[in-house]
Amino acid sequence: KGVVKLGFSWEASHVCIWRGQAGLASALLSLSDLPGCDAPSLLVQDFIPSSFEARNYVINGEIRHVVYSSFERVDPHGFVRDFVEYPRDGAIANWLEGDEKAMAHAERRIAKLVLNWMTWLKCKHVGPPPPAIRIDVLVKRIGPGRADVHTLELTELGFSMLSWRDGPSIVFHSLLASCFDDIGPNAKEQSLLCEAEDRYRKQAYPNGLGKQDMGPPFARAAIGNTGYNASSSDGEESSTGGGDT
């Protein structure tokens, strides 16, 4: 059992689940024969069982927001249907059998997994982390208080914000600040950044800054922060992909 997908598929619209050789052949044909499709290749992957998907919005190396989602069913042709999204407590109740400890275990492993990916990206970029990236992770409850995680996708900067209301402001503010990493803003540009910073603070923290706030993306970019607050203390390895890595 596995999946076939077109690269850059939007919200699994061109991801087909198959079973057996005949199913694989049918999936390959259905995707390669789409009207207007000129893709030179298709991706074929193992099927990873999961309880839900955790979409981690990583801003300047920090997980700033998580969206919990899944698809309710697979149609007769192998395509997933009926997208569902829950807040954290809803994900625990509906997809983890109410197991809060399993969610906490998954979060520790996801934090470690994200840290590994950010280290890899830093090496590829030879510099600070990208201003924003969404790292999607499959989560599966494997027992009381236990969960397994697998990387599903590292997105391009044009990722969907889904229900994250403050996402566009935070993400694009971070992107703007990254444009000045090598030269720094002039006086006029600094004034514009300060105005944007004020708007960011009022929007993100209407009741004032919390103790855990590390400042807006502008401030973090200005001091060249390349550290991450993602860590894990359970000493477990997290998979970076299809179940055997």
Coordinates of N, CA and C in Angstrom, one line a residue:
K1 N 0.8 -1.2 0.0 CA 0.0 0.0 0.0 C 0.9 1.2 0.0
G2 N 0.5 2.2 -0.8 CA 1.3 3.5 -0.8 C 0.5 4.6 -1.4
V3 N 1.2 5.7 -1.8 CA 0.6 6.8 -2.4 C 1.3 7.3 -3.6
V4 N 0.6 7.8 -4.6 CA 1.2 8.5 -5.7 C 0.8 9.9 -5.7
K5 N 1.7 10.8 -6.0 CA 1.4 12.2 -5.9 C 2.1 13.0 -7.0
L6 N 1.5 14.1 -7.4 CA 2.2 15.1 -8.2 C 2.9 16.0 -7.3
G7 N 4.1 16.4 -7.7 CA 4.8 17.5 -7.0 C 4.0 18.7 -6.9
F8 N 4.1 19.5 -5.8 CA 3.4 20.7 -5.6 C 1.9 20.6 -5.5
S9 N 1.4 19.4 -5.2 CA 0.0 19.2 -5.0 C -0.6 20.1 -3.9
W10 N -1.7 20.7 -4.2 CA -2.3 21.6 -3.2 C -3.3 20.9 -2.4
E11 N -3.1 20.8 -1.1 CA -4.0 20.2 -0.2 C -4.5 18.8 -0.6
A12 N -3.5 18.0 -1.0 CA -3.7 16.6 -1.4 C -4.7 16.4 -2.5
S13 N -4.9 17.5 -3.4 CA -5.8 17.3 -4.5 C -5.4 16.4 -5.5
H14 N -4.0 16.1 -5.6 CA -3.5 15.2 -6.6 C -2.6 14.1 -5.9
V15 N -3.2 13.6 -4.8 CA -2.5 12.5 -4.0 C -3.5 11.3 -4.1
C16 N -3.0 10.2 -4.6 CA -3.9 9.0 -4.7 C -3.3 7.9 -3.9
I17 N -4.1 7.3 -3.1 CA -3.7 6.1 -2.3 C -4.0 4.8 -3.1
W18 N -3.0 3.9 -3.2 CA -3.2 2.7 -3.9 C -2.9 1.5 -3.1
R19 N -3.3 0.3 -3.6 CA -3.1 -0.9 -2.9 C -2.8 -2.0 -4.0
G20 N -1.7 -2.7 -3.9 CA -1.4 -3.7 -4.9 C -0.9 -3.1 -6.2
Q21 N -0.4 -4.0 -7.1 CA 0.2 -3.6 -8.4 C -0.8 -3.0 -9.3
A22 N -2.0 -3.6 -9.3 CA -3.1 -3.0 -10.2 C -3.5 -1.6 -9.7
G23 N -3.5 -1.4 -8.4 CA -3.9 -0.1 -7.9 C -2.8 0.9 -8.1
L24 N -1.6 0.5 -8.1 CA -0.5 1.4 -8.4 C -0.5 1.8 -9.9
A25 N -0.8 0.9 -10.7 CA -0.8 1.2 -12.2 C -2.0 2.1 -12.4
S26 N -3.1 1.9 -11.8 CA -4.3 2.8 -12.0 C -4.0 4.2 -11.5
A27 N -3.4 4.3 -10.3 CA -3.1 5.6 -9.8 C -2.1 6.4 -10.6
L28 N -1.1 5.7 -11.1 CA -0.1 6.3 -12.0 C -0.8 6.9 -13.3
L29 N -1.6 6.1 -13.9 CA -2.3 6.4 -15.1 C -3.3 7.6 -14.9
S30 N -4.0 7.6 -13.8 CA -5.0 8.6 -13.5 C -4.4 10.0 -13.3
L31 N -3.2 10.0 -12.7 CA -2.5 11.3 -12.4 C -1.7 11.8 -13.6
S32 N -1.1 10.9 -14.3 CA -0.3 11.3 -15.5 C -1.2 11.7 -16.7
D33 N -2.4 11.2 -16.6 CA -3.3 11.5 -17.8 C -4.3 12.7 -17.5
L34 N -4.0 13.5 -16.5 CA -4.8 14.6 -16.2 C -4.7 15.7 -17.3
P35 N -5.8 16.4 -17.6 CA -5.8 17.4 -18.6 C -4.7 18.5 -18.3
G36 N -3.8 18.8 -19.2 CA -2.8 19.8 -19.0 C -1.6 19.4 -18.2
C37 N -1.6 18.1 -17.7 CA -0.5 17.7 -16.9 C 0.7 17.4 -17.8
D38 N 1.8 18.1 -17.5 CA 3.1 17.8 -18.2 C 4.2 17.5 -17.3
A39 N 3.9 17.0 -16.1 CA 4.9 16.6 -15.1 C 5.8 15.5 -15.6
P40 N 7.1 15.7 -15.5 CA 8.0 14.6 -16.0 C 8.1 13.4 -15.1
S41 N 7.6 13.5 -13.9 CA 7.7 12.4 -13.0 C 6.5 12.4 -12.0
L42 N 6.3 11.3 -11.3 CA 5.4 11.2 -10.2 C 6.1 10.7 -9.0
L43 N 5.7 11.0 -7.8 CA 6.3 10.6 -6.6 C 5.5 9.4 -6.1
V44 N 6.2 8.3 -5.8 CA 5.6 7.1 -5.3 C 6.2 6.8 -3.9
Q45 N 5.4 6.7 -2.9 CA 5.8 6.6 -1.5 C 5.1 5.5 -0.7
D46 N 5.7 5.0 0.3 CA 5.0 4.1 1.2 C 3.9 4.8 1.9
F47 N 2.9 4.1 2.3 CA 1.7 4.6 3.0 C 2.1 4.6 4.5
I48 N 2.0 5.7 5.2 CA 2.3 5.8 6.6 C 1.0 6.0 7.4
P49 N 0.5 5.0 8.2 CA -0.7 5.2 8.9 C -0.6 6.4 9.9
S50 N -1.6 7.1 10.1 CA -1.6 8.3 10.9 C -2.9 8.6 11.6
S51 N -2.9 9.2 12.7 CA -4.1 9.7 13.4 C -4.5 11.0 12.9
F52 N -3.5 11.9 12.6 CA -3.8 13.2 12.1 C -2.5 13.9 11.6
E53 N -2.6 15.1 11.1 CA -1.5 15.8 10.6 C -1.3 17.1 11.4
A54 N -0.1 17.3 11.9 CA 0.3 18.5 12.6 C 1.1 19.4 11.7
R55 N 0.5 20.6 11.3 CA 1.2 21.5 10.4 C 1.8 22.6 11.3
N56 N 3.1 22.5 11.3 CA 3.9 23.4 12.2 C 4.4 24.6 11.4
Y57 N 4.0 25.8 11.9 CA 4.5 27.0 11.2 C 5.7 27.5 12.0
V58 N 6.8 27.5 11.3 CA 8.1 27.7 11.9 C 8.6 29.1 11.4
I59 N 8.7 30.1 12.3 CA 9.1 31.4 11.9 C 10.4 31.7 12.6
N60 N 11.4 32.0 11.7 CA 12.8 32.3 12.2 C 13.3 31.2 13.1
G61 N 13.0 30.0 12.7 CA 13.5 28.8 13.5 C 12.7 28.4 14.7
E62 N 11.5 29.1 14.9 CA 10.7 28.8 16.1 C 9.3 28.3 15.6
I63 N 8.8 27.2 16.3 CA 7.4 26.8 16.0 C 6.5 27.9 16.7
R64 N 5.8 28.6 15.8 CA 5.0 29.7 16.4 C 3.5 29.3 16.4
H65 N 3.1 28.3 15.6 CA 1.7 27.9 15.6 C 1.6 26.5 15.0
V66 N 0.6 25.8 15.4 CA 0.3 24.4 14.9 C -1.2 24.3 14.5
V67 N -1.4 23.8 13.3 CA -2.8 23.5 12.9 C -2.9 21.9 12.9
Y68 N -4.0 21.4 13.4 CA -4.2 20.0 13.5 C -5.3 19.6 12.5
S69 N -5.1 18.7 11.6 CA -6.0 18.5 10.5 C -6.0 17.0 10.1
S70 N -7.0 16.6 9.3 CA -7.1 15.3 8.7 C -8.1 15.3 7.7
F71 N -8.2 14.2 6.9 CA -9.3 13.9 6.0 C -10.1 12.8 6.5
E72 N -11.4 12.9 6.4 CA -12.3 12.0 7.0 C -12.5 10.7 6.2
R73 N -12.2 10.7 4.9 CA -12.4 9.4 4.2 C -11.6 9.4 2.9
V74 N -11.5 8.2 2.3 CA -10.9 8.0 1.0 C -12.0 7.6 0.1
D75 N -12.1 8.2 -1.1 CA -13.1 7.9 -2.1 C -12.7 6.6 -2.8
P76 N -13.7 6.0 -3.6 CA -13.4 4.8 -4.3 C -12.2 4.8 -5.2
H77 N -11.8 6.0 -5.6 CA -10.7 6.1 -6.6 C -9.3 6.4 -5.8
G78 N -9.4 6.4 -4.5 CA -8.1 6.6 -3.8 C -7.8 8.0 -3.3
F79 N -8.7 8.9 -3.6 CA -8.4 10.3 -3.2 C -9.1 10.7 -1.9
V80 N -8.3 11.4 -1.1 CA -8.8 11.8 0.3 C -9.9 12.9 0.1
R81 N -10.9 12.9 1.0 CA -12.0 13.8 0.9 C -12.4 14.3 2.3
D82 N -13.1 15.4 2.4 CA -13.7 15.9 3.6 C -12.6 16.3 4.6
F83 N -12.0 17.4 4.3 CA -11.0 18.0 5.2 C -11.6 18.5 6.5
V84 N -10.9 18.1 7.6 CA -11.4 18.5 9.0 C -10.2 19.1 9.7
E85 N -10.5 20.1 10.5 CA -9.5 20.8 11.3 C -10.0 21.0 12.7
Y86 N -9.2 20.7 13.7 CA -9.6 20.9 15.1 C -8.5 21.7 15.9
P87 N -8.9 22.4 16.9 CA -7.9 22.9 17.8 C -7.2 21.8 18.6
R88 N -6.2 22.1 19.4 CA -5.4 21.1 20.0 C -6.3 20.1 20.9
D89 N -7.1 20.7 21.7 CA -8.0 19.8 22.5 C -8.9 19.0 21.7
G90 N -9.4 19.5 20.6 CA -10.3 18.7 19.7 C -9.5 17.6 19.1
A91 N -8.3 17.8 18.7 CA -7.4 16.8 18.1 C -7.2 15.7 19.1
I92 N -7.0 16.0 20.4 CA -6.8 15.0 21.4 C -8.0 14.2 21.6
A93 N -9.2 14.9 21.6 CA -10.4 14.2 21.9 C -10.8 13.3 20.7
N94 N -10.7 13.8 19.5 CA -11.2 13.1 18.3 C -10.2 12.1 17.7
W95 N -8.9 12.3 17.8 CA -7.9 11.5 17.1 C -7.0 10.8 18.0
L96 N -6.9 11.1 19.3 CA -6.0 10.5 20.2 C -6.7 9.8 21.3
E97 N -8.0 9.6 21.2 CA -8.8 8.9 22.2 C -8.6 9.6 23.6
G98 N -8.5 10.9 23.5 CA -8.4 11.7 24.8 C -7.1 11.6 25.5
D99 N -6.1 11.1 24.8 CA -4.8 10.8 25.5 C -3.9 12.1 25.4
E100 N -4.0 12.9 26.5 CA -3.1 14.1 26.5 C -1.7 13.8 26.5
K101 N -1.3 12.7 27.2 CA 0.1 12.3 27.3 C 0.7 11.9 25.9
A102 N -0.2 11.3 25.1 CA 0.3 11.0 23.7 C 0.5 12.2 22.9
M103 N -0.3 13.2 23.1 CA -0.1 14.5 22.4 C 1.2 15.1 22.9
A104 N 1.4 15.1 24.2 CA 2.7 15.7 24.7 C 3.9 15.0 24.2
H105 N 3.8 13.7 24.1 CA 4.9 12.9 23.5 C 5.1 13.2 22.1
A106 N 4.0 13.3 21.3 CA 4.2 13.7 19.9 C 4.8 15.1 19.8
E107 N 4.4 16.0 20.6 CA 5.0 17.4 20.5 C 6.5 17.4 20.8
R108 N 6.9 16.6 21.8 CA 8.4 16.5 22.0 C 9.1 16.0 20.8
R109 N 8.6 15.0 20.2 CA 9.2 14.4 19.1 C 9.2 15.3 17.9
I110 N 8.1 16.0 17.7 CA 8.0 17.0 16.6 C 9.0 18.1 16.8
A111 N 9.1 18.6 18.0 CA 10.1 19.6 18.3 C 11.5 19.2 17.9
K112 N 11.8 18.0 18.2 CA 13.2 17.4 17.9 C 13.3 17.3 16.4
L113 N 12.2 16.8 15.7 CA 12.2 16.6 14.3 C 12.4 18.0 13.6
V114 N 11.7 19.0 14.0 CA 11.8 20.3 13.4 C 13.2 20.9 13.6
L115 N 13.8 20.7 14.8 CA 15.1 21.1 15.1 C 16.1 20.5 14.1
N116 N 15.9 19.2 13.8 CA 16.8 18.5 12.9 C 16.7 19.1 11.5
W117 N 15.4 19.3 11.1 CA 15.2 19.9 9.8 C 15.8 21.3 9.7
M118 N 15.6 22.1 10.7 CA 16.2 23.5 10.7 C 17.7 23.5 10.7
T119 N 18.3 22.5 11.3 CA 19.8 22.4 11.2 C 20.2 22.0 9.8
W120 N 19.4 21.1 9.2 CA 19.7 20.8 7.8 C 19.6 22.0 6.9
L121 N 18.5 22.7 7.1 CA 18.2 23.9 6.2 C 19.3 25.0 6.4
K122 N 19.8 25.1 7.7 CA 20.8 26.1 8.0 C 22.1 25.7 7.2
C123 N 22.4 24.4 7.2 CA 23.6 23.9 6.5 C 23.4 24.2 5.0
K124 N 22.2 24.0 4.4 CA 22.0 24.2 3.0 C 22.1 25.7 2.7
H125 N 21.6 26.5 3.6 CA 21.6 28.0 3.3 C 22.9 28.6 3.7
V126 N 23.7 28.0 4.6 CA 24.9 28.5 5.1 C 24.6 29.9 5.7
G127 N 23.6 30.0 6.6 CA 23.2 31.3 7.2 C 22.1 31.1 8.1
P128 N 21.4 32.1 8.4 CA 20.2 32.0 9.3 C 19.1 31.2 8.7
P129 N 18.2 30.7 9.6 CA 17.1 29.9 9.0 C 16.2 30.7 8.1
P130 N 15.4 30.0 7.2 CA 14.5 30.8 6.4 C 13.5 31.5 7.2
P131 N 13.0 32.7 6.7 CA 12.1 33.5 7.6 C 10.8 32.8 8.0
A132 N 10.4 31.8 7.1 CA 9.2 31.1 7.4 C 9.1 29.8 6.6
I133 N 8.7 28.8 7.2 CA 8.5 27.5 6.6 C 7.4 26.7 7.3
R134 N 6.6 25.9 6.6 CA 5.7 25.1 7.3 C 6.2 23.6 7.2
I135 N 6.3 22.9 8.3 CA 6.8 21.6 8.3 C 5.6 20.7 8.8
D136 N 5.1 19.9 7.9 CA 3.9 19.1 8.2 C 4.4 17.7 8.6
V137 N 3.7 17.2 9.7 CA 4.1 16.0 10.3 C 2.9 15.1 10.6
L138 N 3.1 13.8 10.2 CA 2.0 12.8 10.5 C 2.2 12.3 11.9
V139 N 1.1 12.2 12.6 CA 1.1 11.8 14.0 C 0.3 10.5 14.2
K140 N 0.8 9.5 14.8 CA 0.0 8.3 15.1 C 0.1 7.8 16.5
R141 N -1.0 7.7 17.2 CA -1.0 7.2 18.6 C -0.7 5.7 18.5
I142 N 0.4 5.3 19.2 CA 0.8 3.9 19.2 C 0.6 3.1 20.5
G143 N 0.0 3.8 21.5 CA -0.2 3.2 22.8 C -0.5 4.3 23.8
P144 N -0.9 4.0 25.0 CA -1.1 5.0 26.0 C 0.1 5.9 26.2
G145 N -0.1 7.2 26.1 CA 1.0 8.1 26.3 C 2.1 8.1 25.3
R146 N 1.9 7.4 24.1 CA 2.9 7.2 23.1 C 2.4 7.6 21.8
A147 N 3.3 8.2 21.0 CA 3.0 8.6 19.6 C 4.2 8.5 18.7
D148 N 3.9 8.2 17.5 CA 5.0 8.1 16.5 C 4.8 9.3 15.5
V149 N 5.9 9.8 14.9 CA 5.8 11.0 14.0 C 6.6 10.7 12.8
H150 N 6.2 11.2 11.7 CA 6.9 11.1 10.4 C 6.8 12.4 9.6
T151 N 7.8 12.9 9.0 CA 7.8 14.1 8.2 C 6.9 13.8 7.0
L152 N 6.0 14.7 6.7 CA 5.1 14.6 5.5 C 5.6 15.6 4.5
E153 N 5.9 16.8 4.8 CA 6.2 17.8 3.8 C 7.0 19.0 4.4
L154 N 7.9 19.5 3.7 CA 8.5 20.8 3.9 C 8.0 21.7 2.8
T155 N 7.3 22.8 3.2 CA 6.6 23.6 2.2 C 7.5 24.7 1.7
E156 N 7.0 25.2 0.5 CA 7.6 26.5 0.0 C 7.0 27.6 0.8
L157 N 7.5 28.8 0.6 CA 7.0 30.0 1.4 C 5.6 30.4 1.0
G158 N 5.0 29.8 0.0 CA 3.7 30.1 -0.4 C 2.7 29.2 0.3
F159 N 3.0 28.7 1.5 CA 2.1 27.7 2.1 C 0.8 28.3 2.6
S160 N -0.2 27.5 2.7 CA -1.5 27.9 3.2 C -1.5 28.2 4.7
M161 N -2.1 29.3 5.1 CA -2.2 29.6 6.5 C -3.4 28.9 7.2
L162 N -4.3 28.3 6.4 CA -5.5 27.7 6.9 C -6.2 28.6 7.9
S163 N -6.4 28.1 9.2 CA -7.2 28.9 10.1 C -6.4 29.9 10.9
W164 N -5.1 30.0 10.7 CA -4.2 30.8 11.5 C -4.5 32.3 11.1
R165 N -5.3 32.9 11.9 CA -5.7 34.3 11.6 C -4.5 35.3 11.5
D166 N -3.6 35.2 12.5 CA -2.5 36.1 12.5 C -1.3 35.7 11.6
G167 N -1.5 34.6 10.9 CA -0.4 34.1 10.1 C 0.1 35.0 9.0
P168 N -0.7 35.5 8.2 CA -0.2 36.4 7.1 C 0.6 37.6 7.6
S169 N 0.1 38.2 8.7 CA 0.9 39.4 9.2 C 2.2 38.9 9.7
I170 N 2.3 37.9 10.5 CA 3.5 37.4 11.2 C 4.5 36.9 10.1
V171 N 4.0 36.1 9.2 CA 4.9 35.5 8.2 C 5.5 36.5 7.3
F172 N 4.6 37.4 6.8 CA 5.2 38.4 5.8 C 6.0 39.5 6.5
H173 N 5.7 39.8 7.7 CA 6.6 40.7 8.5 C 8.0 40.0 8.6
S174 N 8.0 38.8 8.9 CA 9.3 38.1 9.0 C 10.0 38.1 7.6
L175 N 9.3 37.8 6.6 CA 9.9 37.8 5.2 C 10.5 39.2 4.9
L176 N 9.7 40.3 5.3 CA 10.2 41.6 5.0 C 11.5 41.9 5.8
A177 N 11.5 41.5 7.0 CA 12.7 41.7 7.8 C 13.9 41.0 7.3
S178 N 13.7 39.8 6.7 CA 14.8 39.0 6.2 C 15.5 39.7 5.0
C179 N 14.8 40.6 4.3 CA 15.3 41.3 3.2 C 16.4 42.2 3.6
F180 N 16.6 42.6 4.8 CA 17.6 43.5 5.3 C 18.7 42.8 6.0
D181 N 18.7 41.5 6.0 CA 19.8 40.8 6.8 C 21.2 41.2 6.4
D182 N 21.4 41.4 5.1 CA 22.8 41.6 4.6 C 23.2 43.1 4.6
I183 N 22.2 44.0 4.5 CA 22.6 45.4 4.3 C 22.1 46.3 5.5
G184 N 21.0 45.9 6.1 CA 20.4 46.7 7.1 C 19.5 47.8 6.5
P185 N 18.4 48.2 7.1 CA 17.6 49.2 6.6 C 18.2 50.6 6.7
N186 N 17.8 51.5 5.8 CA 18.2 52.9 5.9 C 17.2 53.6 6.8
A187 N 17.3 54.9 7.0 CA 16.5 55.6 8.0 C 15.0 55.5 7.7
K188 N 14.7 55.7 6.4 CA 13.3 55.6 6.0 C 12.7 54.2 6.1
E189 N 13.5 53.2 5.7 CA 13.1 51.8 5.8 C 12.9 51.4 7.3
Q190 N 13.8 51.9 8.2 CA 13.8 51.6 9.6 C 12.5 52.2 10.2
S191 N 12.1 53.4 9.7 CA 10.8 54.0 10.2 C 9.7 53.1 9.8
L192 N 9.7 52.6 8.6 CA 8.6 51.7 8.1 C 8.5 50.4 8.9
L193 N 9.7 49.9 9.2 CA 9.8 48.7 10.0 C 9.2 48.9 11.4
C194 N 9.6 50.0 12.0 CA 9.1 50.3 13.3 C 7.6 50.4 13.4
E195 N 7.0 51.1 12.3 CA 5.6 51.2 12.2 C 4.9 49.8 12.1
A196 N 5.5 48.9 11.3 CA 5.0 47.6 11.1 C 5.1 46.8 12.4
E197 N 6.3 47.0 13.1 CA 6.5 46.3 14.4 C 5.4 46.7 15.4
D198 N 5.0 48.0 15.5 CA 4.0 48.4 16.4 C 2.7 47.7 16.0
R199 N 2.3 47.7 14.7 CA 1.1 47.0 14.3 C 1.1 45.5 14.7
Y200 N 2.3 44.9 14.5 CA 2.5 43.5 14.8 C 2.2 43.2 16.3
R201 N 2.8 44.1 17.2 CA 2.6 43.9 18.6 C 1.2 44.0 19.0
K202 N 0.5 45.0 18.5 CA -0.9 45.3 18.8 C -1.8 44.1 18.4
Q203 N -1.5 43.6 17.2 CA -2.3 42.5 16.7 C -2.0 41.2 17.4
A204 N -0.7 40.9 17.6 CA -0.4 39.6 18.1 C -0.5 39.5 19.7
Y205 N -0.4 40.7 20.3 CA -0.5 40.7 21.8 C -1.4 41.9 22.2
P206 N -2.7 41.8 22.0 CA -3.6 42.9 22.3 C -3.6 43.2 23.8
N207 N -3.2 42.3 24.7 CA -3.2 42.5 26.1 C -1.8 42.7 26.7
G208 N -0.9 43.0 25.8 CA 0.5 43.2 26.2 C 1.3 42.0 26.0
L209 N 2.6 42.1 26.1 CA 3.6 41.0 25.8 C 3.6 40.0 26.9
G210 N 3.6 38.7 26.5 CA 3.7 37.7 27.5 C 5.1 37.4 27.9
K211 N 5.3 36.6 29.0 CA 6.6 36.4 29.5 C 7.4 35.5 28.5
Q212 N 6.7 34.7 27.6 CA 7.5 33.9 26.7 C 7.8 34.6 25.4
D213 N 7.3 35.8 25.2 CA 7.5 36.5 23.9 C 9.0 36.8 23.8
M214 N 9.5 36.6 22.6 CA 10.9 36.9 22.2 C 11.0 38.1 21.3
G215 N 9.9 38.9 21.2 CA 9.9 40.0 20.4 C 9.4 39.7 19.0
P216 N 9.1 40.7 18.2 CA 8.6 40.5 16.8 C 9.7 40.0 15.9
P217 N 9.3 39.5 14.7 CA 10.3 39.0 13.8 C 11.4 40.1 13.5
F218 N 11.1 41.3 13.4 CA 12.0 42.4 13.1 C 13.2 42.4 14.1
A219 N 12.8 42.3 15.4 CA 13.8 42.4 16.4 C 14.7 41.2 16.4
R220 N 14.1 40.0 16.1 CA 14.9 38.8 16.1 C 15.9 38.8 14.9
A221 N 15.3 39.3 13.7 CA 16.2 39.4 12.6 C 17.3 40.3 12.8
A222 N 17.1 41.4 13.5 CA 18.1 42.5 13.7 C 19.3 42.0 14.5
I223 N 19.0 41.1 15.4 CA 20.1 40.6 16.3 C 20.7 39.3 15.7
G224 N 20.2 38.9 14.5 CA 20.8 37.7 13.9 C 20.5 36.4 14.6
N225 N 19.4 36.3 15.2 CA 19.1 35.1 16.0 C 19.0 33.9 15.1
T226 N 19.8 32.8 15.4 CA 19.8 31.6 14.7 C 19.5 30.4 15.6
G227 N 19.1 30.7 16.8 CA 18.8 29.5 17.7 C 17.4 29.1 17.6
Y228 N 17.1 27.9 18.2 CA 15.8 27.4 18.1 C 15.3 27.0 19.5
N229 N 14.0 27.2 19.7 CA 13.5 26.7 21.0 C 12.9 25.3 20.9
A230 N 13.1 24.7 19.8 CA 12.6 23.3 19.7 C 13.6 22.3 20.3
S231 N 13.1 21.5 21.2 CA 14.0 20.6 21.9 C 13.2 19.4 22.4
S232 N 13.8 18.3 22.7 CA 13.2 17.1 23.2 C 14.0 16.5 24.3
S233 N 13.4 16.1 25.3 CA 14.1 15.5 26.5 C 13.9 14.0 26.6
D234 N 13.1 13.4 25.7 CA 12.9 12.0 25.8 C 13.9 11.1 25.2
G235 N 14.9 11.7 24.5 CA 16.0 10.9 24.0 C 15.6 10.0 22.8
E236 N 14.4 10.2 22.2 CA 14.0 9.3 21.1 C 14.3 9.9 19.8
E237 N 14.5 9.0 18.8 CA 14.7 9.5 17.4 C 13.4 9.7 16.8
S238 N 13.3 10.7 15.9 CA 12.1 10.9 15.1 C 12.4 10.7 13.7
S239 N 11.5 10.1 13.0 CA 11.7 9.7 11.6 C 11.6 11.0 10.7
T240 N 12.5 11.1 9.7 CA 12.4 12.2 8.8 C 11.7 11.8 7.5
G241 N 11.0 10.7 7.5 CA 10.3 10.3 6.2 C 9.6 9.0 6.4
G242 N 9.7 8.2 5.3 CA 8.8 7.1 5.0 C 8.9 5.9 5.9
G243 N 9.2 6.0 7.1 CA 9.1 4.9 8.1 C 10.3 4.1 8.3
D244 N 11.3 4.1 7.4 CA 12.5 3.3 7.5 C 13.7 4.2 7.6
T245 N 13.6 5.5 7.9 CA 14.8 6.4 8.0 C 14.7 7.1 9.3

